[in-house]
PDB file of C-alpha atoms and ligand atoms in Angstrom:
ATOM      1  CA  MET A   1     -58.010 -93.861   6.993  1.00 46.00           C
ATOM      2  CA  SER A   2     -59.657 -96.064   9.746  1.00 55.00           C
ATOM      3  CA  ASP A   3     -62.520 -93.434  10.239  1.00 78.00           C
ATOM      4  CA  ALA A   4     -63.249 -93.164   6.559  1.00 88.00           C
ATOM      5  CA  GLY A   5     -65.619 -96.338   6.516  1.00 93.00           C
ATOM      6  CA  ALA A   6     -67.517 -94.791   9.542  1.00 95.00           C
ATOM      7  CA  GLU A   7     -67.821 -91.308   7.897  1.00 96.00           C
ATOM      8  CA  ASN A   8     -68.805 -92.985   4.431  1.00 97.00           C
ATOM      9  CA  LEU A   9     -71.439 -95.069   6.318  1.00 98.00           C
ATOM     10  CA  ARG A  10     -73.083 -92.178   7.738  1.00 97.00           C
ATOM     11  CA  GLU A  11     -73.164 -90.423   4.212  1.00 97.00           C
ATOM     12  CA  ILE A  12     -74.764 -93.493   2.859  1.00 98.00           C
ATOM     13  CA  LEU A  13     -77.311 -93.789   5.455  1.00 98.00           C
ATOM     14  CA  ARG A  14     -78.178 -90.198   4.721  1.00 98.00           C
ATOM     15  CA  GLN A  15     -78.571 -90.838   1.039  1.00 98.00           C
ATOM     16  CA  ILE A  16     -80.615 -93.927   1.698  1.00 98.00           C
ATOM     17  CA  GLU A  17     -82.990 -92.131   3.878  1.00 98.00           C
ATOM     18  CA  LYS A  18     -83.344 -89.251   1.254  1.00 98.00           C
ATOM     19  CA  ALA A  19     -84.154 -91.686  -1.621  1.00 98.00           C
ATOM     20  CA  THR A  20     -86.542 -93.665   0.548  1.00 98.00           C
ATOM     21  CA  LYS A  21     -88.358 -90.512   1.469  1.00 98.00           C
ATOM     22  CA  ALA A  22     -88.284 -89.335  -2.172  1.00 98.00           C
ATOM     23  CA  ALA A  23     -90.041 -92.445  -3.280  1.00 98.00           C
ATOM     24  CA  GLY A  24     -92.752 -91.987  -0.625  1.00 98.00           C
ATOM     25  CA  ARG A  25     -91.490 -95.090   1.307  1.00 98.00           C
ATOM     26  CA  ALA A  26     -91.395 -95.775   5.101  1.00 97.00           C
ATOM     27  CA  PRO A  27     -88.022 -95.009   6.557  1.00 92.00           C
ATOM     28  CA  ALA A  28     -87.491 -98.621   7.911  1.00 95.00           C
ATOM     29  CA  SER A  29     -88.303-100.162   4.663  1.00 98.00           C
ATOM     30  CA  VAL A  30     -85.020-100.186   3.132  1.00 98.00           C
ATOM     31  CA  ARG A  31     -81.890-102.039   4.733  1.00 98.00           C
ATOM     32  CA  LEU A  32     -78.166-101.267   4.219  1.00 98.00           C
ATOM     33  CA  ILE A  33     -75.963-104.315   3.705  1.00 98.00           C
ATOM     34  CA  ALA A  34     -72.361-103.088   4.273  1.00 98.00           C
ATOM     35  CA  ILE A  35     -70.570-105.491   1.782  1.00 98.00           C
ATOM     36  CA  SER A  36     -67.075-105.965   3.450  1.00 98.00           C
ATOM     37  CA  LYS A  37     -65.692-108.497   1.141  1.00 97.00           C
ATOM     38  CA  THR A  38     -61.851-108.120   0.596  1.00 96.00           C
ATOM     39  CA  PHE A  39     -61.611-105.799   3.866  1.00 96.00           C
ATOM     40  CA  GLY A  40     -60.215-107.026   7.070  1.00 96.00           C
ATOM     41  CA  ALA A  41     -61.514-106.713  10.693  1.00 95.00           C
ATOM     42  CA  ASP A  42     -59.207-103.381  11.187  1.00 95.00           C
ATOM     43  CA  GLU A  43     -61.350-101.803   8.425  1.00 95.00           C
ATOM     44  CA  ILE A  44     -64.671-103.378   9.379  1.00 97.00           C
ATOM     45  CA  ALA A  45     -64.529-102.500  13.108  1.00 97.00           C
ATOM     46  CA  PRO A  46     -65.004 -98.789  12.792  1.00 97.00           C
ATOM     47  CA  VAL A  47     -68.292 -99.284  10.734  1.00 98.00           C
ATOM     48  CA  LEU A  48     -69.352-101.723  13.492  1.00 98.00           C
ATOM     49  CA  ASP A  49     -68.398 -98.871  15.931  1.00 97.00           C
ATOM     50  CA  ALA A  50     -70.465 -96.397  14.052  1.00 97.00           C
ATOM     51  CA  GLY A  51     -73.600 -98.720  14.525  1.00 98.00           C
ATOM     52  CA  GLN A  52     -73.888-100.891  11.536  1.00 98.00           C
ATOM     53  CA  ARG A  53     -74.704-104.459  12.187  1.00 98.00           C
ATOM     54  CA  LEU A  54     -75.761-105.853   8.815  1.00 98.00           C
ATOM     55  CA  PHE A  55     -72.781-106.816   6.626  1.00 98.00           C
ATOM     56  CA  GLY A  56     -72.367-108.998   3.425  1.00 98.00           C
ATOM     57  CA  GLU A  57     -69.536-111.140   2.097  1.00 98.00           C
ATOM     58  CA  ASN A  58     -69.351-112.979  -1.191  1.00 98.00           C
ATOM     59  CA  ARG A  59     -67.189-115.908  -0.279  1.00 98.00           C
ATOM     60  CA  VAL A  60     -67.830-118.566   2.388  1.00 98.00           C
ATOM     61  CA  GLN A  61     -64.182-119.139   3.336  1.00 97.00           C
ATOM     62  CA  GLU A  62     -63.431-115.415   3.763  1.00 98.00           C
ATOM     63  CA  ALA A  63     -66.341-114.994   5.960  1.00 98.00           C
ATOM     64  CA  LYS A  64     -65.662-117.993   8.008  1.00 97.00           C
ATOM     65  CA  ALA A  65     -62.010-116.373   8.813  1.00 97.00           C
ATOM     66  CA  LYS A  66     -63.208-113.104   9.448  1.00 97.00           C
ATOM     67  CA  TRP A  67     -66.527-112.851  11.171  1.00 98.00           C
ATOM     68  CA  PRO A  68     -66.442-115.305  14.009  1.00 96.00           C
ATOM     69  CA  GLY A  69     -63.870-113.165  15.868  1.00 97.00           C
ATOM     70  CA  LEU A  70     -65.809-110.003  15.046  1.00 98.00           C
ATOM     71  CA  ARG A  71     -69.114-111.595  16.383  1.00 97.00           C
ATOM     72  CA  GLU A  72     -67.153-112.220  19.748  1.00 97.00           C
ATOM     73  CA  ARG A  73     -66.436-108.473  19.970  1.00 97.00           C
ATOM     74  CA  TYR A  74     -69.866-107.132  18.864  1.00 98.00           C
ATOM     75  CA  GLN A  75     -73.399-107.982  19.518  1.00 97.00           C
ATOM     76  CA  GLY A  76     -76.190-108.490  17.092  1.00 98.00           C
ATOM     77  CA  ILE A  77     -74.343-108.958  13.804  1.00 98.00           C
ATOM     78  CA  GLU A  78     -76.147-110.158  10.728  1.00 98.00           C
ATOM     79  CA  LEU A  79     -74.240-111.537   7.973  1.00 98.00           C
ATOM     80  CA  HIS A  80     -75.545-112.082   4.312  1.00 98.00           C
ATOM     81  CA  LEU A  81     -73.997-114.283   1.673  1.00 98.00           C
ATOM     82  CA  VAL A  82     -74.343-112.328  -1.534  1.00 98.00           C
ATOM     83  CA  GLY A  83     -71.776-114.236  -3.839  1.00 98.00           C
ATOM     84  CA  PRO A  84     -72.420-117.784  -5.525  1.00 97.00           C
ATOM     85  CA  LEU A  85     -72.725-120.795  -3.493  1.00 98.00           C
ATOM     86  CA  GLN A  86     -71.372-124.283  -4.091  1.00 98.00           C
ATOM     87  CA  THR A  87     -73.203-127.124  -3.028  1.00 98.00           C
ATOM     88  CA  ASN A  88     -70.306-128.496  -1.029  1.00 98.00           C
ATOM     89  CA  LYS A  89     -70.152-125.202   0.995  1.00 98.00           C
ATOM     90  CA  VAL A  90     -73.807-125.248   1.872  1.00 98.00           C
ATOM     91  CA  LYS A  91     -73.309-126.716   5.470  1.00 97.00           C
ATOM     92  CA  GLU A  92     -70.537-124.213   6.167  1.00 97.00           C
ATOM     93  CA  ALA A  93     -72.522-121.361   4.720  1.00 98.00           C
ATOM     94  CA  LEU A  94     -75.286-122.293   7.059  1.00 97.00           C
ATOM     95  CA  SER A  95     -73.062-122.083   9.927  1.00 96.00           C
ATOM     96  CA  VAL A  96     -71.876-118.440   9.101  1.00 97.00           C
ATOM     97  CA  PHE A  97     -74.703-116.636   7.298  1.00 98.00           C
ATOM     98  CA  ASP A  98     -78.014-115.433   8.366  1.00 98.00           C
ATOM     99  CA  ALA A  99     -79.249-115.061   4.766  1.00 98.00           C
ATOM    100  CA  ILE A 100     -78.214-116.268   1.340  1.00 98.00           C
ATOM    101  CA  HIS A 101     -78.812-114.118  -1.745  1.00 98.00           C
ATOM    102  CA  SER A 102     -77.656-116.554  -4.515  1.00 98.00           C
ATOM    103  CA  LEU A 103     -80.084-119.459  -4.624  1.00 98.00           C
ATOM    104  CA  ASP A 104     -80.402-120.136  -8.398  1.00 98.00           C
ATOM    105  CA  ARG A 105     -80.553-123.954  -9.197  1.00 98.00           C
ATOM    106  CA  PRO A 106     -82.428-126.988  -8.164  1.00 98.00           C
ATOM    107  CA  LYS A 107     -79.284-128.897  -6.912  1.00 98.00           C
ATOM    108  CA  LEU A 108     -78.312-126.000  -4.601  1.00 98.00           C
ATOM    109  CA  ALA A 109     -82.155-125.869  -3.456  1.00 98.00           C
ATOM    110  CA  ALA A 110     -82.081-129.666  -2.564  1.00 98.00           C
ATOM    111  CA  GLU A 111     -78.927-129.375  -0.627  1.00 98.00           C
ATOM    112  CA  LEU A 112     -80.068-126.298   1.298  1.00 98.00           C
ATOM    113  CA  ALA A 113     -83.219-128.082   1.999  1.00 98.00           C
ATOM    114  CA  LYS A 114     -81.157-131.121   3.379  1.00 98.00           C
ATOM    115  CA  GLU A 115     -78.901-128.937   5.555  1.00 98.00           C
ATOM    116  CA  ILE A 116     -81.800-126.693   6.821  1.00 98.00           C
ATOM    117  CA  GLN A 117     -83.680-129.714   8.105  1.00 97.00           C
ATOM    118  CA  LYS A 118     -80.593-130.843   9.986  1.00 97.00           C
ATOM    119  CA  ALA A 119     -79.626-127.568  11.447  1.00 94.00           C
ATOM    120  CA  GLY A 120     -83.409-127.054  12.303  1.00 95.00           C
ATOM    121  CA  LYS A 121     -83.275-123.314  11.146  1.00 92.00           C
ATOM    122  CA  SER A 122     -83.310-121.545   7.844  1.00 96.00           C
ATOM    123  CA  PRO A 123     -81.475-118.528   6.783  1.00 98.00           C
ATOM    124  CA  LEU A 124     -83.442-115.761   4.861  1.00 98.00           C
ATOM    125  CA  LEU A 125     -83.305-117.018   1.209  1.00 98.00           C
ATOM    126  CA  PHE A 126     -83.294-114.934  -1.754  1.00 99.00           C
ATOM    127  CA  VAL A 127     -83.537-116.275  -5.466  1.00 99.00           C
ATOM    128  CA  GLN A 128     -80.969-114.644  -7.618  1.00 98.00           C
ATOM    129  CA  VAL A 129     -82.246-113.663 -11.005  1.00 98.00           C
ATOM    130  CA  ASN A 130     -79.817-113.117 -13.938  1.00 98.00           C
ATOM    131  CA  THR A 131     -81.861-110.300 -15.365  1.00 98.00           C
ATOM    132  CA  GLY A 132     -79.473-109.558 -18.138  1.00 98.00           C
ATOM    133  CA  ALA A 133     -79.134-113.259 -19.068  1.00 98.00           C
ATOM    134  CA  GLU A 134     -75.280-112.799 -18.750  1.00 98.00           C
ATOM    135  CA  PRO A 135     -73.555-116.179 -19.345  1.00 96.00           C
ATOM    136  CA  GLN A 136     -70.775-115.508 -16.807  1.00 95.00           C
ATOM    137  CA  LYS A 137     -73.167-114.495 -14.206  1.00 96.00           C
ATOM    138  CA  ALA A 138     -75.079-116.601 -11.787  1.00 96.00           C
ATOM    139  CA  GLY A 139     -78.748-116.521 -11.379  1.00 98.00           C
ATOM    140  CA  VAL A 140     -81.938-118.065 -12.664  1.00 98.00           C
ATOM    141  CA  LEU A 141     -83.211-116.636 -16.174  1.00 98.00           C
ATOM    142  CA  PRO A 142     -86.191-114.291 -15.689  1.00 98.00           C
ATOM    143  CA  GLU A 143     -88.277-116.723 -17.916  1.00 98.00           C
ATOM    144  CA  ASN A 144     -87.446-119.638 -15.626  1.00 98.00           C
ATOM    145  CA  ALA A 145     -87.848-117.901 -12.238  1.00 98.00           C
ATOM    146  CA  ASP A 146     -91.499-118.466 -11.677  1.00 98.00           C
ATOM    147  CA  ALA A 147     -91.015-122.230 -12.099  1.00 98.00           C
ATOM    148  CA  PHE A 148     -87.802-122.271 -10.116  1.00 98.00           C
ATOM    149  CA  ILE A 149     -89.453-120.424  -7.314  1.00 98.00           C
ATOM    150  CA  LYS A 150     -92.378-122.858  -7.416  1.00 98.00           C
ATOM    151  CA  GLU A 151     -89.843-125.703  -7.297  1.00 98.00           C
ATOM    152  CA  CYS A 152     -88.317-124.417  -4.428  1.00 98.00           C
ATOM    153  CA  ARG A 153     -91.312-124.094  -2.433  1.00 98.00           C
ATOM    154  CA  GLU A 154     -93.135-127.317  -3.560  1.00 98.00           C
ATOM    155  CA  THR A 155     -90.408-129.836  -4.070  1.00 98.00           C
ATOM    156  CA  TYR A 156     -87.983-128.689  -1.401  1.00 98.00           C
ATOM    157  CA  SER A 157     -90.312-126.919   1.134  1.00 98.00           C
ATOM    158  CA  LEU A 158     -88.041-123.736   1.319  1.00 98.00           C
ATOM    159  CA  GLU A 159     -89.459-120.580   2.348  1.00 98.00           C
ATOM    160  CA  ILE A 160     -88.370-118.058  -0.200  1.00 98.00           C
ATOM    161  CA  ALA A 161     -88.214-114.558   1.143  1.00 98.00           C
ATOM    162  CA  GLY A 162     -87.418-112.393  -2.046  1.00 98.00           C
ATOM    163  CA  LEU A 163     -85.266-111.966  -5.101  1.00 99.00           C
ATOM    164  CA  MET A 164     -81.916-110.544  -5.738  1.00 98.00           C
ATOM    165  CA  CYS A 165     -80.390-109.193  -9.099  1.00 98.00           C
ATOM    166  CA  ILE A 166     -77.054-107.814 -10.141  1.00 98.00           C
ATOM    167  CA  PRO A 167     -77.641-105.734 -13.361  1.00 98.00           C
ATOM    168  CA  PRO A 168     -75.235-105.856 -16.186  1.00 98.00           C
ATOM    169  CA  ALA A 169     -72.357-103.383 -15.589  1.00 95.00           C
ATOM    170  CA  ASP A 170     -72.692-101.729 -18.957  1.00 95.00           C
ATOM    171  CA  GLU A 171     -76.609-101.062 -18.609  1.00 97.00           C
ATOM    172  CA  ALA A 172     -78.971 -98.789 -17.223  1.00 98.00           C
ATOM    173  CA  PRO A 173     -80.004-100.548 -14.026  1.00 98.00           C
ATOM    174  CA  ALA A 174     -83.569 -99.421 -13.592  1.00 98.00           C
ATOM    175  CA  PRO A 175     -85.039-101.880 -16.063  1.00 98.00           C
ATOM    176  CA  HIS A 176     -83.374-104.655 -14.294  1.00 98.00           C
ATOM    177  CA  PHE A 177     -84.687-103.442 -11.026  1.00 98.00           C
ATOM    178  CA  ALA A 178     -88.318-103.118 -12.377  1.00 98.00           C
ATOM    179  CA  LEU A 179     -88.139-106.601 -13.947  1.00 98.00           C
ATOM    180  CA  THR A 180     -86.961-108.109 -10.850  1.00 98.00           C
ATOM    181  CA  LYS A 181     -89.791-106.245  -8.835  1.00 98.00           C
ATOM    182  CA  LYS A 182     -92.386-107.525 -11.264  1.00 98.00           C
ATOM    183  CA  ILE A 183     -91.266-111.111 -10.838  1.00 98.00           C
ATOM    184  CA  ALA A 184     -91.343-110.773  -7.075  1.00 98.00           C
ATOM    185  CA  GLU A 185     -94.773-109.322  -7.206  1.00 98.00           C
ATOM    186  CA  ARG A 186     -96.375-112.183  -9.193  1.00 98.00           C
ATOM    187  CA  ASN A 187     -94.830-114.722  -6.955  1.00 98.00           C
ATOM    188  CA  GLY A 188     -95.737-113.087  -3.643  1.00 98.00           C
ATOM    189  CA  LEU A 189     -92.316-112.288  -2.531  1.00 98.00           C
ATOM    190  CA  THR A 190     -91.901-109.089  -0.469  1.00 97.00           C
ATOM    191  CA  LEU A 191     -87.979-108.652  -0.264  1.00 98.00           C
ATOM    192  CA  LEU A 192     -85.785-107.309  -3.034  1.00 98.00           C
ATOM    193  CA  SER A 193     -82.117-107.257  -2.706  1.00 99.00           C
ATOM    194  CA  MET A 194     -80.907-104.845  -5.352  1.00 98.00           C
ATOM    195  CA  GLY A 195     -78.686-101.668  -5.832  1.00 98.00           C
ATOM    196  CA  MET A 196     -75.067-101.326  -5.163  1.00 98.00           C
ATOM    197  CA  SER A 197     -72.726 -98.463  -4.559  1.00 98.00           C
ATOM    198  CA  ALA A 198     -73.418 -96.810  -8.090  1.00 97.00           C
ATOM    199  CA  ASP A 199     -77.397 -97.334  -8.215  1.00 98.00           C
ATOM    200  CA  PHE A 200     -78.713 -97.750  -4.784  1.00 98.00           C
ATOM    201  CA  GLU A 201     -80.877 -94.798  -5.177  1.00 98.00           C
ATOM    202  CA  SER A 202     -82.528 -96.098  -8.366  1.00 98.00           C
ATOM    203  CA  ALA A 203     -82.876 -99.440  -6.740  1.00 98.00           C
ATOM    204  CA  ILE A 204     -84.793 -97.877  -3.713  1.00 98.00           C
ATOM    205  CA  ASN A 205     -87.040 -95.903  -6.102  1.00 98.00           C
ATOM    206  CA  LEU A 206     -88.032 -99.215  -7.778  1.00 98.00           C
ATOM    207  CA  GLY A 207     -88.793-100.986  -4.411  1.00 98.00           C
ATOM    208  CA  ALA A 208     -85.421-102.470  -3.121  1.00 98.00           C
ATOM    209  CA  THR A 209     -85.643-103.537   0.480  1.00 98.00           C
ATOM    210  CA  HIS A 210     -82.065-104.538   0.854  1.00 98.00           C
ATOM    211  CA  VAL A 211     -79.322-102.333  -0.796  1.00 98.00           C
ATOM    212  CA  ARG A 212     -75.681-103.847  -0.956  1.00 98.00           C
ATOM    213  CA  VAL A 213     -73.143-101.166  -0.808  1.00 98.00           C
ATOM    214  CA  GLY A 214     -69.465-101.983  -0.832  1.00 98.00           C
ATOM    215  CA  SER A 215     -66.961 -99.538  -2.159  1.00 97.00           C
ATOM    216  CA  ALA A 216     -69.011 -96.461  -1.209  1.00 98.00           C
ATOM    217  CA  ILE A 217     -68.374 -97.398   2.429  1.00 98.00           C
ATOM    218  CA  PHE A 218     -65.174 -99.099   2.535  1.00 97.00           C
ATOM    219  CA  GLY A 219     -63.264 -97.686  -0.434  1.00 94.00           C
ATOM    220  CA  SER A 220     -62.232 -99.303  -3.706  1.00 93.00           C
ATOM    221  CA  ARG A 221     -61.196-103.102  -3.841  1.00 88.00           C
ATOM    222  CA  PRO A 222     -58.401-104.764  -5.882  1.00 77.00           C
ATOM    223  CA  LYS A 223     -59.577-105.127  -9.553  1.00 69.00           C
ATOM    224  CA  ILE A 224     -59.718-108.872  -9.505  1.00 58.00           C
ATOM    225  CA  VAL A 225     -62.652-109.150  -7.171  1.00 52.00           C
TER     226      VAL A 225
HETATM  227  C1  PLP B   1     -69.241-106.587  -4.138  1.00 64.54           C
HETATM  228  C2  PLP B   1     -70.769-106.732  -4.202  1.00 64.54           C
HETATM  229  C3  PLP B   1     -71.675-105.738  -4.052  1.00 64.54           C
HETATM  230  C4  PLP B   1     -71.032-104.348  -3.660  1.00 64.54           C
HETATM  231  O1  PLP B   1     -70.542-103.623  -4.809  1.00 64.54           O
HETATM  232  P1  PLP B   1     -70.146-101.973  -4.675  1.00 64.54           P
HETATM  233  O2  PLP B   1     -70.207-101.583  -6.076  1.00 64.54           O
HETATM  234  O3  PLP B   1     -68.812-102.171  -4.180  1.00 64.54           O
HETATM  235  O4  PLP B   1     -70.963-101.373  -3.842  1.00 64.54           O
HETATM  236  C5  PLP B   1     -72.901-105.823  -4.115  1.00 64.54           C
HETATM  237  N1  PLP B   1     -73.292-106.925  -4.410  1.00 64.54           N
HETATM  238  C6  PLP B   1     -72.671-108.170  -4.620  1.00 64.54           C
HETATM  239  C7  PLP B   1     -73.349-109.340  -5.189  1.00 64.54           C
HETATM  240  C8  PLP B   1     -71.303-108.012  -4.656  1.00 64.54           C
HETATM  241  O5  PLP B   1     -70.432-108.955  -5.017  1.00 64.54           O
END
């Protein structure tokens, strides 16, 4: 079992390379974020041993419990927060994460600005767009994205690196990826965090620079997550 993750990683990297080439894009233009939420250090270590250094988690507490120990054992780890962020966890989030993919409201922008200034360094910031306008999902609505990005830049002096989206589970993802790319382009944003285990090839075809792949590397998770 412990080698399954490493084997799956190699296969996913092959598929990413193939999709990147098929899209006529440069090999280094797509990065794999291995989403390790719910998996423990024992399952993550083989994937680190296989050379992967970029990982994603969706909860601040879980990441804080798991990653400091792994960072002591492995050099060069980069950790991205891909789940929602509460304002009261911003400070902690900045202490563990190198990037935040879920910036989606002014209150969070204000808190991030405050804590980034205190810390003297900024994580890579992605604005999450709720392309399917799903009420249960985080993210700014597509029609509000331009104004929110402007507000982040002008009111809060935040440097926004890109956009992130999670298409509705029951819809074809491609239109959502295309919409996200369009919003990014008209706002001068170069990074696109989109594509998961089931659809990263389509996301790469539509311009993803960061694909977030969990279960295809680590195996299936308990249903509740
Ligand atoms: C869990 C998660 C992923 C990975 O999903 P898989 O289908 O397991 O690849 C990607 N993005 C976010 C935001 C997630 O929460």
